[in-house]
Short mmCIF file of C-alpha atoms in Angstrom, two decimals:
data_model
loop_
_atom_site.label_atom_id
_atom_site.label_comp_id
_atom_site.label_asym_id
_atom_site.label_seq_id
_atom_site.Cartn_x
_atom_site.Cartn_y
_atom_site.Cartn_z
CA MET A 1 5.09 -43.13 28.15
CA ALA A 2 2.18 -41.08 26.72
CA ALA A 3 3.61 -37.91 28.33
CA VAL A 4 7.01 -38.63 26.77
CA ASP A 5 5.46 -39.21 23.36
CA ALA A 6 3.50 -35.95 23.64
CA GLU A 7 6.70 -34.05 24.52
CA LEU A 8 8.56 -35.54 21.57
CA ALA A 9 5.69 -34.63 19.25
CA ARG A 10 5.96 -30.97 20.13
CA MET A 11 8.19 -28.66 18.23
CA LYS A 12 9.77 -26.01 20.42
CA LYS A 13 11.34 -22.84 19.02
CA ILE A 14 12.77 -19.61 20.33
CA ILE A 15 10.69 -16.86 18.73
CA PHE A 16 10.79 -13.17 19.74
CA GLY A 17 12.89 -14.18 22.77
CA LYS A 18 10.17 -16.54 24.07
CA CYS A 19 9.81 -20.29 23.98
CA TYR A 20 6.96 -21.45 21.75
CA ALA A 21 5.75 -25.06 21.62
CA PHE A 22 3.82 -26.27 18.55
CA SER A 23 1.71 -29.27 17.80
CA SER A 24 -0.61 -30.09 14.91
CA ASP A 25 -2.44 -32.73 12.98
CA ALA A 26 -0.12 -34.91 10.90
CA ASP A 27 -1.24 -33.32 7.61
CA LEU A 28 0.08 -29.93 8.78
CA ASP A 29 3.39 -31.11 10.25
CA GLU A 30 5.38 -30.47 7.07
CA LEU A 31 3.97 -26.98 6.55
CA LEU A 32 4.59 -26.10 10.19
CA ALA A 33 8.16 -27.37 10.07
CA GLU A 34 8.93 -25.40 6.87
CA SER A 35 7.43 -22.24 8.32
CA LEU A 36 9.50 -22.50 11.51
CA ASN A 37 12.75 -24.01 10.29
CA LEU A 38 14.75 -20.75 10.53
CA TYR A 39 13.98 -20.24 14.22
CA ALA A 40 16.35 -21.77 16.77
CA ASP A 41 15.31 -24.90 18.67
CA ALA A 42 14.40 -24.28 22.30
CA GLY A 43 15.89 -27.46 23.73
CA SER A 44 14.69 -28.18 27.27
CA ARG A 45 13.38 -24.68 27.95
CA GLU A 46 9.83 -24.57 29.27
CA PRO A 47 7.33 -23.06 26.85
CA GLU A 48 5.74 -19.68 27.48
CA VAL A 49 3.31 -20.18 24.61
CA ASN A 50 1.67 -23.45 23.53
CA ILE A 51 0.14 -23.37 20.03
CA ARG A 52 -2.01 -26.20 18.70
CA PHE A 53 -3.33 -26.46 15.14
CA ASP A 54 -6.61 -28.40 15.01
CA ARG A 55 -9.23 -29.10 12.39
CA ALA A 56 -11.73 -27.45 14.75
CA ILE A 57 -11.49 -25.34 17.86
CA PRO A 58 -12.33 -27.56 20.87
CA PRO A 59 -15.82 -26.80 22.16
CA HIS A 60 -16.04 -24.08 24.79
CA LYS A 61 -19.02 -22.37 26.27
CA PRO A 62 -18.79 -18.62 25.58
CA SER A 63 -20.02 -16.08 28.08
CA SER A 64 -20.82 -13.57 25.34
CA ILE A 65 -20.59 -13.20 21.55
CA ASN A 66 -20.50 -9.59 20.35
CA PRO A 67 -20.11 -9.28 17.39
CA ARG A 68 -20.38 -12.73 15.83
CA VAL A 69 -16.67 -12.93 15.04
CA HIS A 70 -15.63 -12.39 18.70
CA GLU A 71 -16.44 -14.78 21.53
CA THR A 72 -15.45 -14.33 25.17
CA PHE A 73 -14.81 -17.04 27.73
CA GLU A 74 -13.95 -17.23 31.42
CA HIS A 75 -10.21 -17.18 30.75
CA GLY A 76 -9.96 -16.43 27.08
CA MET A 77 -11.37 -15.18 23.79
CA LEU A 78 -11.94 -16.39 20.21
CA THR A 79 -10.80 -14.12 17.38
CA SER A 80 -12.31 -15.10 14.05
CA PHE A 81 -10.92 -13.96 10.71
CA PRO A 82 -11.87 -14.97 7.13
CA SER A 83 -8.97 -17.42 6.88
CA VAL A 84 -8.50 -18.63 10.48
CA ASP A 85 -10.05 -18.90 13.92
CA VAL A 86 -7.71 -18.33 16.89
CA TYR A 87 -8.62 -19.23 20.47
CA TRP A 88 -6.59 -17.55 23.21
CA LYS A 89 -6.53 -18.75 26.82
CA ARG A 90 -4.49 -17.82 29.83
CA VAL A 91 -5.00 -18.61 33.51
CA GLY A 92 -2.90 -16.57 35.93
CA ASN A 93 0.80 -16.90 35.19
CA ASP A 94 0.40 -20.11 33.20
CA PRO A 95 1.68 -20.29 29.61
CA LEU A 96 -0.45 -18.72 26.94
CA GLU A 97 -2.56 -21.39 25.24
CA VAL A 98 -3.45 -20.85 21.61
CA GLY A 99 -5.75 -22.99 19.45
CA VAL A 100 -5.69 -22.43 15.67
CA THR A 101 -8.09 -23.64 13.02
CA ILE A 102 -7.38 -22.72 9.45
CA LYS A 103 -10.37 -22.35 7.11
CA PRO A 104 -9.16 -23.91 3.86
CA ARG A 105 -10.54 -22.85 0.51
CA ARG A 106 -11.01 -25.75 -1.89
CA GLY A 107 -11.94 -26.30 -5.51
CA ILE A 108 -13.28 -23.38 -7.50
CA ARG A 109 -13.31 -21.09 -4.42
CA ARG A 110 -9.57 -21.55 -4.00
CA THR A 111 -8.87 -20.97 -7.69
CA ILE A 112 -10.97 -17.78 -7.76
CA HIS A 113 -9.36 -16.50 -4.54
CA ASN A 114 -5.88 -17.10 -5.95
CA LEU A 115 -6.65 -15.36 -9.23
CA LEU A 116 -8.07 -12.30 -7.44
CA SER A 117 -5.30 -12.07 -4.86
CA MET A 118 -2.03 -10.15 -5.13
CA GLU A 119 0.05 -13.23 -4.33
CA TYR A 120 -1.47 -16.36 -5.86
CA PRO A 121 -0.65 -18.04 -2.50
CA GLN A 122 0.13 -21.72 -2.28
CA GLY A 123 1.37 -24.25 0.25
CA ALA A 124 3.88 -23.06 2.81
CA GLU A 125 3.75 -19.39 1.81
CA ALA A 126 0.01 -19.22 2.58
CA PHE A 127 0.40 -21.22 5.79
CA GLU A 128 3.34 -19.19 7.17
CA GLN A 129 1.52 -15.92 6.48
CA ILE A 130 -1.45 -17.05 8.58
CA LEU A 131 0.92 -18.30 11.26
CA HIS A 132 2.89 -15.08 11.54
CA GLU A 133 0.18 -12.46 10.92
CA PHE A 134 -2.71 -13.96 12.91
CA VAL A 135 -0.90 -15.98 15.58
CA LEU A 136 2.74 -15.20 16.29
CA ILE A 137 2.69 -11.39 16.10
CA PRO A 138 -0.64 -11.09 18.03
CA SER A 139 0.78 -13.43 20.69
CA THR A 140 3.32 -10.73 21.57
CA TYR A 141 0.45 -8.53 22.80
CA PHE A 142 0.13 -10.79 25.83
CA PHE A 143 3.65 -9.98 27.06
CA LYS A 144 4.58 -6.68 28.68
CA ASP A 145 8.31 -6.78 27.80
CA VAL A 146 8.07 -6.74 24.00
CA ALA A 147 6.51 -4.52 21.35
CA PRO A 148 5.91 -5.03 17.59
CA ILE A 149 7.24 -2.40 15.19
CA HIS A 150 6.20 -1.90 11.58
CA ALA A 151 9.73 -1.99 10.27
CA ALA A 152 12.14 -3.93 8.10
CA SER A 153 15.41 -4.79 9.84
CA VAL A 154 18.93 -5.94 9.04
CA THR A 155 22.09 -6.42 11.01
CA VAL A 156 25.42 -4.91 10.02
CA GLY A 157 28.39 -6.05 12.05
CA GLY A 158 26.11 -7.72 14.61
CA ARG A 159 24.07 -4.56 15.32
CA ALA A 160 20.48 -4.06 14.22
CA CYS A 161 19.11 -1.27 12.08
CA LEU A 162 15.37 -0.61 11.77
CA LEU A 163 13.88 0.85 8.61
CA ALA A 164 10.39 1.92 9.71
CA GLY A 165 7.44 3.59 8.04
CA THR A 166 3.98 3.03 6.63
CA GLY A 167 3.15 0.42 4.03
CA GLY A 168 4.32 1.27 0.50
CA VAL A 169 6.97 3.76 1.59
CA GLY A 170 9.76 1.58 0.23
CA LYS A 171 11.12 -0.51 3.08
CA SER A 172 11.12 -3.76 1.10
CA SER A 173 12.83 -2.04 -1.87
CA VAL A 174 15.72 -0.98 0.34
CA MET A 175 15.90 -4.45 1.91
CA LEU A 176 16.28 -6.04 -1.52
CA ALA A 177 19.06 -3.59 -2.38
CA LEU A 178 20.78 -4.21 0.97
CA ARG A 179 21.03 -7.94 0.33
CA ARG A 180 23.83 -7.24 -2.12
CA SER A 181 26.03 -6.14 0.80
CA GLU A 182 28.13 -9.03 2.10
CA ASN A 183 27.98 -8.07 5.81
CA VAL A 184 24.20 -7.54 5.97
CA GLY A 185 21.99 -10.07 7.74
CA PHE A 186 18.21 -10.39 7.38
CA VAL A 187 16.18 -9.80 10.57
CA SER A 188 12.69 -8.88 9.39
CA ASP A 189 10.90 -7.75 6.26
CA ASP A 190 7.79 -6.03 7.66
CA ILE A 191 7.19 -6.48 11.42
CA VAL A 192 9.96 -6.70 13.99
CA VAL A 193 9.58 -7.42 17.72
CA MET A 194 11.53 -5.23 20.12
CA SER A 195 12.34 -6.20 23.71
CA ASP A 196 12.59 -3.78 26.59
CA THR A 197 16.32 -4.56 26.82
CA GLY A 198 16.91 -3.00 23.42
CA GLN A 199 17.17 -6.30 21.54
CA VAL A 200 15.64 -6.62 18.10
CA ASN A 201 14.14 -10.10 17.68
CA GLY A 202 14.10 -11.72 14.25
CA ASN A 203 10.82 -12.34 12.46
CA MET A 204 11.16 -15.07 9.83
CA ALA A 205 7.91 -14.26 8.03
CA TRP A 206 8.58 -14.55 4.30
CA PRO A 207 9.46 -11.23 2.59
CA LYS A 208 6.89 -9.77 0.19
CA ILE A 209 8.32 -8.76 -3.20
CA TYR A 210 6.13 -6.48 -5.32
CA GLY A 211 6.10 -6.06 -9.04
CA TYR A 212 7.82 -2.67 -8.75
CA ASN A 213 10.69 -4.36 -6.87
CA CYS A 214 11.49 -6.34 -10.01
CA VAL A 215 13.53 -3.60 -11.66
CA THR A 216 15.49 -6.33 -13.48
CA ASP A 217 14.40 -9.54 -15.14
CA ALA A 218 16.76 -11.38 -12.77
CA MET A 219 14.66 -10.45 -9.75
CA LYS A 220 11.44 -11.50 -11.47
CA ASP A 221 12.97 -14.78 -12.60
CA GLU A 222 14.11 -15.42 -9.02
CA ILE A 223 10.71 -15.02 -7.44
CA LEU A 224 8.88 -16.94 -10.18
CA ALA A 225 11.31 -19.85 -10.32
CA GLY A 226 9.55 -23.21 -9.94
CA ARG A 227 6.04 -21.73 -10.22
CA GLY A 228 3.38 -23.00 -12.63
CA TRP A 229 2.37 -21.27 -15.82
CA ILE A 230 -0.89 -19.92 -14.36
CA ASP A 231 1.03 -18.48 -11.40
CA ARG A 232 3.54 -16.84 -13.76
CA ALA A 233 0.84 -15.52 -16.07
CA HIS A 234 -1.05 -14.11 -13.08
CA PHE A 235 2.06 -12.21 -12.03
CA ASN A 236 2.95 -10.90 -15.50
CA ILE A 237 -0.59 -9.69 -16.31
CA ARG A 238 -1.12 -7.95 -12.98
CA ASN A 239 2.38 -6.49 -13.06
CA HIS A 240 1.66 -5.02 -16.48
CA MET A 241 -1.59 -3.48 -15.20
CA ASN A 242 -0.23 -2.14 -11.91
CA SER A 243 3.06 -3.22 -10.41
CA ALA A 244 1.89 -2.19 -6.92
CA HIS A 245 -0.97 -4.70 -7.04
CA VAL A 246 0.98 -7.91 -7.42
CA ARG A 247 3.60 -9.60 -5.26
CA ARG A 248 5.18 -12.93 -4.39
CA LYS A 249 6.91 -14.23 -1.26
CA MET A 250 10.10 -16.17 -0.67
CA SER A 251 11.74 -17.68 2.36
CA PRO A 252 14.36 -15.27 3.81
CA ASP A 253 17.18 -17.78 3.42
CA ARG A 254 16.56 -17.91 -0.36
CA LEU A 255 16.89 -14.12 -0.63
CA TYR A 256 19.66 -13.24 1.80
CA ARG A 257 23.18 -14.55 2.51
CA TYR A 258 22.71 -14.42 6.28
CA VAL A 259 19.59 -14.75 8.41
CA GLU A 260 19.46 -13.54 12.01
CA SER A 261 16.57 -15.40 13.65
CA ALA A 262 17.62 -14.69 17.24
CA SER A 263 18.24 -11.12 18.41
CA ALA A 264 20.66 -8.25 18.02
CA PRO A 265 21.07 -4.95 19.84
CA LEU A 266 19.37 -1.93 18.27
CA TYR A 267 21.88 0.61 16.99
CA ARG A 268 19.94 2.84 14.57
CA LEU A 269 16.33 3.62 13.76
CA TYR A 270 15.41 5.24 10.47
CA TYR A 271 11.87 6.40 9.68
CA VAL A 272 11.22 6.75 5.95
CA VAL A 273 8.66 9.48 5.28
CA ARG A 274 7.42 10.79 1.91
CA GLU A 275 6.82 14.51 2.14
CA ASP A 276 7.01 17.80 0.25
CA VAL A 277 10.78 18.23 0.11
CA PRO A 278 12.96 19.21 -2.89
CA GLY A 279 15.30 16.25 -2.39
CA LEU A 280 16.17 13.40 -0.08
CA CYS A 281 17.37 14.61 3.31
CA VAL A 282 18.11 13.15 6.74
CA SER A 283 17.28 14.75 10.09
CA GLU A 284 17.38 13.68 13.71
CA LEU A 285 14.16 12.24 15.22
CA GLY A 286 13.16 12.99 18.77
CA LEU A 287 12.48 10.15 21.20
CA ALA A 288 8.83 11.05 21.88
CA ASP A 289 8.06 11.42 18.15
CA ALA A 290 9.76 8.10 17.35
CA VAL A 291 7.69 6.29 20.02
CA ASP A 292 4.40 7.95 18.97
CA MET A 293 4.98 7.28 15.25
CA THR A 294 5.75 3.62 16.00
CA ILE A 295 2.58 3.10 18.02
CA VAL A 296 0.41 4.79 15.39
CA ALA A 297 1.99 2.86 12.51
CA VAL A 298 1.64 -0.60 14.05
CA SER A 299 -1.87 0.23 15.26
CA ALA A 300 -2.91 0.96 11.68
CA GLU A 301 -1.09 -2.15 10.39
CA TYR A 302 -2.79 -4.49 12.87
CA SER A 303 -6.23 -2.85 13.06
CA VAL A 304 -8.00 -6.15 12.37
CA PHE A 305 -6.65 -7.62 15.58
CA HIS A 306 -7.08 -4.40 17.51
CA ASP A 307 -10.76 -4.50 16.68
CA HIS A 308 -10.95 -7.72 18.66
CA LEU A 309 -9.34 -6.12 21.69
CA TYR A 310 -11.94 -3.37 21.62
CA TRP A 311 -14.67 -5.98 21.25
CA GLU A 312 -13.16 -7.88 24.17
CA GLN A 313 -13.40 -4.76 26.30
CA TYR A 314 -16.95 -4.13 25.12
CA ASN A 315 -18.04 -7.65 26.06
CA ALA A 316 -16.32 -7.31 29.44
CA LEU A 317 -18.17 -4.09 30.19
CA ALA A 318 -21.49 -5.56 29.02
CA THR A 319 -21.13 -8.70 31.17
CA ASP A 320 -19.40 -7.19 34.19
CA ARG A 321 -16.20 -9.23 34.02
CA PRO A 322 -12.51 -8.43 33.52
CA PRO A 323 -11.28 -8.44 29.90
CA MET A 324 -8.53 -10.82 28.86
CA LEU A 325 -6.61 -8.00 27.23
CA THR A 326 -7.25 -4.32 26.45
CA MET A 327 -5.83 -2.02 23.80
CA ALA A 328 -5.09 0.60 26.43
CA GLY A 329 -3.06 -1.85 28.48
CA VAL A 330 -1.17 -3.09 25.42
CA THR A 331 -0.37 0.46 24.27
CA ALA A 332 0.94 1.39 27.72
CA SER A 333 3.31 -1.58 27.64
CA TRP A 334 4.46 -0.70 24.15
CA ARG A 335 5.18 2.88 25.17
CA ARG A 336 7.37 1.72 28.05
CA VAL A 337 9.26 -0.85 25.93
CA LEU A 338 9.78 1.54 23.00
CA THR A 339 10.89 4.46 25.18
CA ALA A 340 13.49 2.32 26.92
CA SER A 341 14.76 0.77 23.67
CA PHE A 342 14.81 3.87 21.48
CA ALA A 343 16.48 6.02 24.11
CA ALA A 344 19.77 4.19 23.64
CA ALA A 345 19.63 4.17 19.82
CA ASP A 346 20.43 6.75 17.14
CA ARG A 347 17.16 7.95 15.58
CA PHE A 348 16.70 9.64 12.21
CA LYS A 349 14.00 10.59 9.71
CA ILE A 350 14.74 10.10 6.01
CA SER A 351 12.51 12.53 4.06
CA ILE A 352 11.75 11.37 0.52
CA PRO A 353 10.28 13.66 -2.19
CA PHE A 354 6.99 12.58 -3.69
CA LYS A 355 8.54 11.96 -7.08
CA MET A 356 11.86 10.16 -6.98
CA ASP A 357 13.37 7.58 -9.34
CA HIS A 358 13.04 4.14 -7.80
CA THR A 359 16.62 3.10 -8.47
CA VAL A 360 17.98 6.40 -7.13
CA TYR A 361 15.83 5.95 -4.04
CA GLN A 362 17.15 2.44 -3.46
CA GLU A 363 20.77 3.47 -3.89
CA SER A 364 20.45 6.61 -1.74
CA VAL A 365 18.76 4.98 1.23
CA THR A 366 21.02 1.93 1.05
CA ASP A 367 24.04 4.18 1.18
CA ILE A 368 22.61 6.03 4.20
CA VAL A 369 21.99 2.78 6.06
CA VAL A 370 25.35 1.13 5.27
CA THR A 371 27.34 4.28 6.01
CA GLY A 372 25.39 5.05 9.18
CA MET A 373 25.77 1.53 10.57
CA ALA A 374 29.52 1.70 9.99
CA ALA A 375 29.83 4.91 12.04
#
């Protein structure tokens, strides 16, 4: 009976093409359910990843601790970040076991943190960000058949389009413009997970909307609806000072008509690049360049986790034991996955001049995407 109760207590979801099982303390159940509600239920499928949220990481005896934020164990490692500790364990071909302990800020520390942050994070939006950025996306590193890409993604007619590039290049701005199209489905706002079969897997992390995305009062009213007066004042003051230094987040199903949480075949890849050009132009992008740009971009985006992989290798060398995971091994897997996936897709670079009106940029790139996906 205890085993049955434990099975019923677990929430199982299909995420990035894998089966994830979740469990938590009762006080986190509601936040966990809200953060995962857009992913499909896994039914009777056996989990490939088990994630447990605890008030404290169960005690383990580390074999080495170098530096203080990285601990190594016989079959795992502990990655410590300012907001969360994540314990990773895997024995042979068994499911990946993940233990998560969030470090809550309370009282005046929480208030100060919120006031100084870009987002004034609260409740589910803070929880889901930790879940996706420090747990779900890093968990893909342990599988050789998927690769993360720093890209926004939509579907048009059941086929996926990737809009890739560095942070701040304007991916989210185009995504917000694309939501006005009736046949566009949301796949991902910032990080998408690609499989080696050419399938783009949905990432239901909440989209980030910056002050400069609020070109109309309607957009600002939408993202501030239901928020307290301090939250609204925080946004308005920071937006007046610098619209690139304030943002809010919303669940994808509140922003978009359709949400694609499963997967769709990749049809087109666009890299948005700001460079010294007289006007917006589109050119073909070679396979090797597309793969290399993708690896470099996601490596920069996830450098805080990559540091832990280098520390894991350092500790392994220092203690004469095999590392749980290495950056070199992960990159090799990514290169194979991306080469196979991108080879079958149309690939383009959209060159954007340094100075371009934001509305014109949105309309131009949106037209390129919609027209290209209809081809």
